Amino acid sequence: MPGEHTACVIVSIGDELTLGQSLDTNSRWLSARLLECGIVTARHVTVPDDAVAVERAVREAAADAPLVISTGGLGPTEDDLTRVALAAALGDELVEDAEALRAIEGWYAARGARMPATNRVQSQRPSGASCLPNPHGTAPGLRARLRGADVFCLPGPPREMGPMFEACVLPALRPPAGRVVRTRVLPTFGYGESRVAELLGDLMRRGRNPLVGTTASVGVVTVRLRYEGGAKEAESALAETERAVRTALGAAVLTPEGDTRERTLAEVVLDLLKERNETLAVAESCTGGLLGAMLTGVSGSSVAFAGGWITYTNAMKHAELGVPDRFVPDAADARAPGAVSEETARAMALGCRERARFVLRGAAGVDHALAITGVAGPDGGTAAKPVGTVWICRASRDGTVDARRFLFRGGRDAVRTWSAMSALGMLRLRLLGVEMELLGEVERGEG
Amino acid sequence: MPGEHTACVIVSIGDELTLGQSLDTNSRWLSARLLECGIVTARHVTVPDDAVAVERAVREAAADAPLVISTGGLGPTEDDLTRVALAAALGDELVEDAEALRAIEGWYAARGARMPATNRVQSQRPSGASCLPNPHGTAPGLRARLRGADVFCLPGPPREMGPMFEACVLPALRPPAGRVVRTRVLPTFGYGESRVAELLGDLMRRGRNPLVGTTASVGVVTVRLRYEGGAKEAESALAETERAVRTALGAAVLTPEGDTRERTLAEVVLDLLKERNETLAVAESCTGGLLGAMLTGVSGSSVAFAGGWITYTNAMKHAELGVPDRFVPDAADARAPGAVSEETARAMALGCRERARFVLRGAAGVDHALAITGVAGPDGGTAAKPVGTVWICRASRDGTVDARRFLFRGGRDAVRTWSAMSALGMLRLRLLGVEMELLGEVERGEG
């Protein structure tokens, strides 16, 4: 009786991957599915369409883990070498699989075509291996035992690979008995990754179970919990650690107790607005629509998001939002606040609410307006207002106005993304009624 | 004198990668950049945040290739173990790098903050290694020699990793002499990848030199030429192949003869507008600002891009763009064209130009307006207007109006991105004065 699948090594095969022409999404997908089944992936290896490289990768993988899954290299062309490489690793010879051949011929017949001669090679397998049916393509998969490891070779195209994993690999998995792997994610916004680590302190200790780690992506620092052990203790252990993380990070955690889905900041803000039956409009200068795009990227956002104004030029700021000419005069004027200033940000936010009130008479305007104006760079920076200087203002129906100056690092994309995210962050804090200084914040306007 | 970098092994480090929580895009990016420099990547390896696994991966990589680049594991937290693992692989001890420490402290000082104690560890390096400055984050990189191999350790966030590769790794590369690898890229828009392959035909034959391949990313299909061989013949061989590709693909190629830079569609359209001294405004419904964000993502876009209106709700369409109530009545009316219709798209585009004329009196309005309205999904689709149905309209100063209906496949993000890209594509064709049916186009409004 073969042993448990205590770990898996995933081998991706293809020149297009090692040449950087295509992105390997299979390894990530397989790792996530395996984890859900209680099997941890120990390593991903990507090798080119080279028989020697593939054979070595498969042999080393089988030596390291009792489960090996490869993707790619099963096509009909001369650079599809997985069959040859597996045979070499097994010290076996290739034979033609009559059933696989019939399946390939049938695949073409079903499309009113005859199988091209080139595809016949796809019916070959090492004599000691078996073929795995591929309902979505011509490439059968392969299954073999190598040095006590179960080796599955699947085709590269995700829409063929995925279904074959579910149909042929999943039923053959033997996750470690009793031991399960469970994960939870807690997205946060407002602190940098190191500040989060500081606040989590001992919770991030290596070897702790559940293990606590963090990943950062465009402003959102996600805290990841991973439990490995008996199924019985899993939920209580995760719940306890989740509580500890929430206590340590407070308002920075984007999701409410018990909700551990991956969420975007826009999703979270829109949910808060919907709960309160409140609406939002935006006025964007340096982000030029990015904030609106983040909000409308969420399905159903029209309930809470009315729309906005992309006032990229000063003329638009004047005419659409009523920003006074003296703030952003056509002729350069050192005494004028300028487009990137607290005055202009406030005028944009207040003008946005004013304008929305006129526009949305039925709805009596919007409850909140967010305005963004800044220097995204790479040009346009000055000593007083370096690239990355951004004023963001929130104005709400209750008359409260919150204007903050930020200094963001990174290129134009980074500054713009951080600007839109921070605007959402400011509104979120307001909706929650909590106070927090956001990363990159360097100045507050007076109330 | 150290030898040539005949091959590279790329090591990606992070639990989030082997657990399938994040997708590794660094390995692909690095492989592509290395290839452009004449260095072929032999293998990608991805390992978890485990000191032993990282040390082994780095040692094996250094044994296999004279160039090793790792990404990730340089953060300030306890699960960032690249520094420790590299020291172990070198049989070296960790020391604090005074200069790196000053840089990290300076990074925080520049944001008006003090360095958290946790970040001090980021200034550590193996005594025999050197630190690489990171202008976009707190994590310095590392550089060392291991068994005659050059090892570079870069941080995981692409925004930090990319610039550090260009600044610190690129100058240290020693591609094999004599044999050069030269690449050219020809971005295209309007055809699908398979149609491009069909049109290129024999040019894409394997083993051809220059090799011709394609990659597709959010609507843009990029044709990639790769020459390997003597330096003398490189340029003529590439030029000949480039001409053949341009002949085959015609107006779909975004860049003019001789220009083989990677360009975004927004960059190309803005350049065409600037050449003509013309301006653009946008009216966005289902894209909600995405088109404006694409345009303003390009530095210096304010010369040609005035701004726009995010008319996500019908009330905004009425009040801001003058879309007649009868097109989008508040009460459902089967006879009304509705928000997603040729009538509404035209009214949005014409209203956008009209409104811009009022707003930008000085500039006498804008020369072109682009309007987008559609069903991005996943909800809101009907039999008559399924998810992915999008009407896009261009209206120009010369009175020409071009309205087209598209049916885009894929999820909400894909539909929205394709919508914004196709609007840019329509304007580009107009500015070039050429006619072409764009991918996904299913109907034309009458002139």
Tab-separated table of C-alpha atoms in Angstrom, chain B residues 117-353:
chain	number	residue	atom	x	y	z
B	117	ALA	CA	12.985	48.566	14.970
B	118	THR	CA	11.908	45.552	12.879
B	119	ASN	CA	13.392	47.070	9.714
B	120	ARG	CA	16.934	47.136	11.118
B	121	VAL	CA	17.347	43.469	10.127
B	122	GLN	CA	17.017	44.509	6.474
B	123	SER	CA	20.445	46.142	6.651
B	124	GLN	CA	22.087	42.757	7.325
B	125	ARG	CA	24.176	40.983	4.668
B	126	PRO	CA	26.596	38.052	4.571
B	127	SER	CA	30.039	39.560	5.360
B	128	GLY	CA	31.286	38.536	1.890
B	129	ALA	CA	28.231	39.947	0.084
B	130	SER	CA	27.300	43.518	-0.810
B	131	CYS	CA	23.996	45.374	-0.547
B	132	LEU	CA	22.089	46.715	-3.569
B	133	PRO	CA	20.212	50.021	-3.088
B	134	ASN	CA	16.395	49.915	-3.394
B	135	PRO	CA	15.007	53.349	-4.375
B	136	HIS	CA	11.383	52.175	-4.152
B	137	GLY	CA	11.324	50.335	-0.829
B	138	THR	CA	13.136	49.522	2.391
B	139	ALA	CA	14.527	46.125	1.329
B	140	PRO	CA	18.092	46.370	-0.020
B	141	GLY	CA	19.108	43.639	-2.471
B	142	LEU	CA	22.133	41.398	-2.058
B	143	ARG	CA	24.987	40.453	-4.368
B	144	ALA	CA	27.493	37.635	-3.777
B	145	ARG	CA	29.784	35.143	-5.519
B	146	LEU	CA	28.939	31.490	-4.830
B	147	ARG	CA	30.984	28.688	-6.428
B	148	GLY	CA	31.981	31.013	-9.271
B	149	ALA	CA	28.400	32.095	-9.877
B	150	ASP	CA	27.077	35.656	-9.559
B	151	VAL	CA	24.105	35.631	-7.187
B	152	PHE	CA	21.685	38.578	-7.049
B	153	CYS	CA	18.896	38.633	-4.447
B	154	LEU	CA	16.119	41.130	-5.222
B	155	PRO	CA	12.923	41.960	-3.291
B	156	GLY	CA	9.620	40.384	-4.364
B	157	PRO	CA	7.382	43.393	-5.148
B	158	PRO	CA	7.664	43.923	-8.935
B	159	ARG	CA	7.736	47.716	-8.470
B	160	GLU	CA	10.908	47.355	-6.412
B	161	MET	CA	12.409	44.355	-8.206
B	162	GLY	CA	12.192	45.759	-11.742
B	163	PRO	CA	14.050	49.038	-11.191
B	164	MET	CA	16.712	47.237	-9.111
B	165	PHE	CA	17.301	44.772	-11.950
B	166	GLU	CA	17.818	47.643	-14.374
B	167	ALA	CA	20.080	49.590	-11.996
B	168	CYS	CA	22.143	46.853	-10.315
B	169	VAL	CA	21.917	43.575	-12.284
B	170	LEU	CA	21.859	44.754	-15.898
B	171	PRO	CA	25.274	46.513	-15.736
B	172	ALA	CA	26.831	43.353	-14.253
B	173	LEU	CA	25.561	40.970	-16.960
B	174	ARG	CA	28.133	39.258	-19.196
B	175	PRO	CA	26.206	37.682	-22.098
B	176	PRO	CA	28.111	35.152	-24.243
B	177	ALA	CA	30.333	36.956	-26.770
B	178	GLY	CA	30.064	36.329	-30.500
B	179	ARG	CA	26.588	34.866	-30.323
B	180	VAL	CA	24.134	37.692	-29.735
B	181	VAL	CA	20.433	37.602	-28.980
B	182	ARG	CA	18.478	40.574	-30.347
B	183	THR	CA	14.768	41.081	-30.043
B	184	ARG	CA	12.175	43.426	-31.498
B	185	VAL	CA	8.583	43.811	-30.414
B	186	LEU	CA	5.673	44.898	-32.591
B	187	PRO	CA	2.567	45.636	-30.514
B	188	THR	CA	-0.719	45.217	-32.399
B	189	PHE	CA	-4.361	45.890	-31.669
B	190	GLY	CA	-7.549	44.796	-33.392
B	191	TYR	CA	-6.906	41.142	-34.199
B	192	GLY	CA	-7.050	38.127	-31.851
B	193	GLU	CA	-3.888	36.088	-31.276
B	194	SER	CA	-5.011	33.215	-33.528
B	195	ARG	CA	-5.908	35.605	-36.351
B	196	VAL	CA	-2.455	37.190	-36.020
B	197	ALA	CA	-0.872	33.717	-36.195
B	198	GLU	CA	-2.974	32.956	-39.289
B	199	LEU	CA	-1.827	36.153	-40.999
B	200	LEU	CA	1.818	35.568	-40.049
B	201	GLY	CA	1.646	31.973	-41.297
B	202	ASP	CA	5.079	30.547	-42.089
B	203	LEU	CA	6.810	33.470	-40.345
B	204	MET	CA	5.990	31.693	-37.048
B	205	ARG	CA	7.689	28.442	-38.087
B	206	ARG	CA	9.748	26.935	-35.237
B	207	GLY	CA	13.481	27.002	-35.821
B	208	ARG	CA	13.195	30.073	-38.016
B	209	ASN	CA	15.774	32.780	-37.284
B	210	PRO	CA	14.710	35.402	-36.340
B	211	LEU	CA	12.114	33.414	-34.408
B	212	VAL	CA	8.649	35.041	-34.484
B	213	GLY	CA	6.289	34.537	-31.533
B	214	THR	CA	3.264	36.284	-30.112
B	215	THR	CA	2.049	37.112	-26.619
B	216	ALA	CA	-1.346	38.586	-25.794
B	217	SER	CA	-2.102	40.967	-22.942
B	218	VAL	CA	-5.339	42.921	-22.397
B	219	GLY	CA	-6.178	43.272	-26.059
B	220	VAL	CA	-2.702	44.008	-27.307
B	221	VAL	CA	-1.161	41.106	-29.217
B	222	THR	CA	2.585	41.659	-29.285
B	223	VAL	CA	4.642	40.078	-32.037
B	224	ARG	CA	8.099	39.232	-30.710
B	225	LEU	CA	11.110	38.787	-32.996
B	226	ARG	CA	14.161	37.009	-31.578
B	227	TYR	CA	17.446	36.722	-33.469
B	228	GLU	CA	20.244	34.451	-32.281
B	229	GLY	CA	23.548	34.367	-34.119
B	230	GLY	CA	26.406	36.524	-35.352
B	231	ALA	CA	26.223	40.223	-34.508
B	232	LYS	CA	26.923	41.230	-38.119
B	233	GLU	CA	23.728	39.790	-39.644
B	234	ALA	CA	21.484	40.647	-36.687
B	235	GLU	CA	20.074	44.023	-37.790
B	236	SER	CA	19.455	43.115	-41.435
B	237	ALA	CA	17.790	39.819	-40.504
B	238	LEU	CA	15.534	41.557	-37.947
B	239	ALA	CA	14.697	44.412	-40.312
B	240	GLU	CA	13.684	41.970	-43.047
B	241	THR	CA	11.474	39.968	-40.706
B	242	GLU	CA	9.976	43.147	-39.248
B	243	ARG	CA	8.996	44.300	-42.738
B	244	ALA	CA	7.385	40.935	-43.470
B	245	VAL	CA	5.390	41.099	-40.213
B	246	ARG	CA	4.248	44.675	-40.928
B	247	THR	CA	3.158	43.685	-44.423
B	248	ALA	CA	1.166	40.759	-43.040
B	249	LEU	CA	-0.561	42.701	-40.248
B	250	GLY	CA	-0.970	46.164	-41.793
B	251	ALA	CA	-2.766	48.789	-39.699
B	252	ALA	CA	-2.988	46.467	-36.707
B	253	VAL	CA	0.663	47.226	-35.894
B	254	LEU	CA	0.620	50.111	-33.398
B	255	THR	CA	4.092	51.503	-34.066
B	256	PRO	CA	5.496	53.113	-37.236
B	257	GLU	CA	8.274	51.473	-39.293
B	258	GLY	CA	11.523	51.356	-37.342
B	259	ASP	CA	9.835	51.953	-33.997
B	260	THR	CA	9.883	48.658	-32.114
B	261	ARG	CA	9.334	49.874	-28.569
B	262	GLU	CA	6.740	48.293	-26.319
B	263	ARG	CA	3.958	50.893	-26.396
B	264	THR	CA	0.562	51.001	-24.782
B	265	LEU	CA	-2.430	51.832	-26.952
B	266	ALA	CA	-2.952	54.988	-24.858
B	267	GLU	CA	0.623	56.155	-25.544
B	268	VAL	CA	0.152	55.600	-29.273
B	269	VAL	CA	-3.171	57.475	-29.381
B	270	LEU	CA	-1.817	60.399	-27.313
B	271	ASP	CA	1.196	60.704	-29.629
B	272	LEU	CA	-1.108	60.839	-32.660
B	273	LEU	CA	-3.236	63.525	-30.991
B	274	LYS	CA	-0.173	65.603	-30.062
B	275	GLU	CA	1.226	65.386	-33.608
B	276	ARG	CA	-2.089	66.817	-34.805
B	277	ASN	CA	-2.520	69.328	-31.987
B	278	GLU	CA	-5.884	67.754	-31.237
B	279	THR	CA	-7.628	67.101	-27.938
B	280	LEU	CA	-9.895	64.454	-26.436
B	281	ALA	CA	-12.569	64.169	-23.757
B	282	VAL	CA	-14.325	61.013	-22.561
B	283	ALA	CA	-17.759	59.970	-21.291
B	284	GLU	CA	-17.703	56.663	-19.448
B	285	SER	CA	-20.510	54.517	-18.150
B	286	CYS	CA	-19.601	50.830	-17.745
B	287	THR	CA	-15.867	51.569	-17.703
B	288	GLY	CA	-16.393	54.134	-14.938
B	289	GLY	CA	-13.100	55.984	-15.418
B	290	LEU	CA	-10.926	53.195	-16.786
B	291	LEU	CA	-10.464	54.930	-20.154
B	292	GLY	CA	-9.465	58.171	-18.435
B	293	ALA	CA	-7.135	56.218	-16.150
B	294	MET	CA	-5.429	54.590	-19.158
B	295	LEU	CA	-4.919	57.992	-20.808
B	296	THR	CA	-3.739	59.804	-17.683
B	297	GLY	CA	-1.453	56.861	-16.909
B	298	VAL	CA	0.770	58.367	-19.604
B	299	SER	CA	2.983	61.218	-18.387
B	300	GLY	CA	2.296	64.476	-20.211
B	301	SER	CA	-1.167	63.402	-21.336
B	302	SER	CA	-2.750	66.691	-20.217
B	303	VAL	CA	-1.583	68.285	-23.482
B	304	ALA	CA	-4.116	66.192	-25.418
B	305	PHE	CA	-6.516	64.837	-22.770
B	306	ALA	CA	-8.879	67.429	-21.255
B	307	GLY	CA	-10.792	65.184	-18.897
B	308	GLY	CA	-14.221	63.639	-18.832
B	309	TRP	CA	-17.423	62.556	-17.177
B	310	ILE	CA	-18.000	59.321	-15.288
B	311	THR	CA	-21.750	59.049	-15.967
B	312	TYR	CA	-22.265	55.739	-14.222
B	313	THR	CA	-25.886	56.467	-13.359
B	314	ASN	CA	-28.610	57.553	-15.775
B	315	ALA	CA	-29.161	60.777	-13.805
B	316	MET	CA	-25.547	61.706	-14.588
B	317	LYS	CA	-26.104	60.874	-18.256
B	318	HIS	CA	-29.097	63.221	-18.360
B	319	ALA	CA	-27.710	66.136	-16.435
B	320	GLU	CA	-24.081	66.102	-17.506
B	321	LEU	CA	-24.294	64.922	-21.114
B	322	GLY	CA	-27.864	65.768	-22.023
B	323	VAL	CA	-28.838	62.204	-22.865
B	324	PRO	CA	-32.636	62.494	-23.463
B	325	ASP	CA	-34.841	61.027	-20.723
B	326	ARG	CA	-36.729	59.048	-23.327
B	327	PHE	CA	-33.558	57.040	-24.101
B	328	VAL	CA	-33.080	55.990	-20.476
B	329	PRO	CA	-36.379	56.570	-18.673
B	330	ASP	CA	-36.496	56.154	-14.894
B	331	ALA	CA	-39.475	53.807	-15.270
B	332	ALA	CA	-38.629	50.639	-17.233
B	333	ASP	CA	-39.895	51.050	-20.798
B	334	ALA	CA	-39.403	48.225	-23.300
B	335	ARG	CA	-39.642	50.683	-26.225
B	336	ALA	CA	-36.864	52.927	-24.910
B	337	PRO	CA	-33.392	52.289	-26.362
B	338	GLY	CA	-31.991	52.006	-22.839
B	339	ALA	CA	-28.592	52.879	-21.364
B	340	VAL	CA	-26.806	50.317	-23.540
B	341	SER	CA	-27.810	51.364	-27.047
B	342	GLU	CA	-26.511	53.132	-30.126
B	343	GLU	CA	-28.776	56.094	-29.343
B	344	THR	CA	-27.382	56.537	-25.830
B	345	ALA	CA	-23.774	56.023	-26.916
B	346	ARG	CA	-24.175	58.663	-29.643
B	347	ALA	CA	-25.921	61.060	-27.279
B	348	MET	CA	-23.123	60.584	-24.733
B	349	ALA	CA	-20.387	61.266	-27.290
B	350	LEU	CA	-22.131	64.282	-28.822
B	351	GLY	CA	-23.072	65.571	-25.366
B	352	CYS	CA	-19.468	65.132	-24.247
B	353	ARG	CA	-18.192	67.333	-27.099
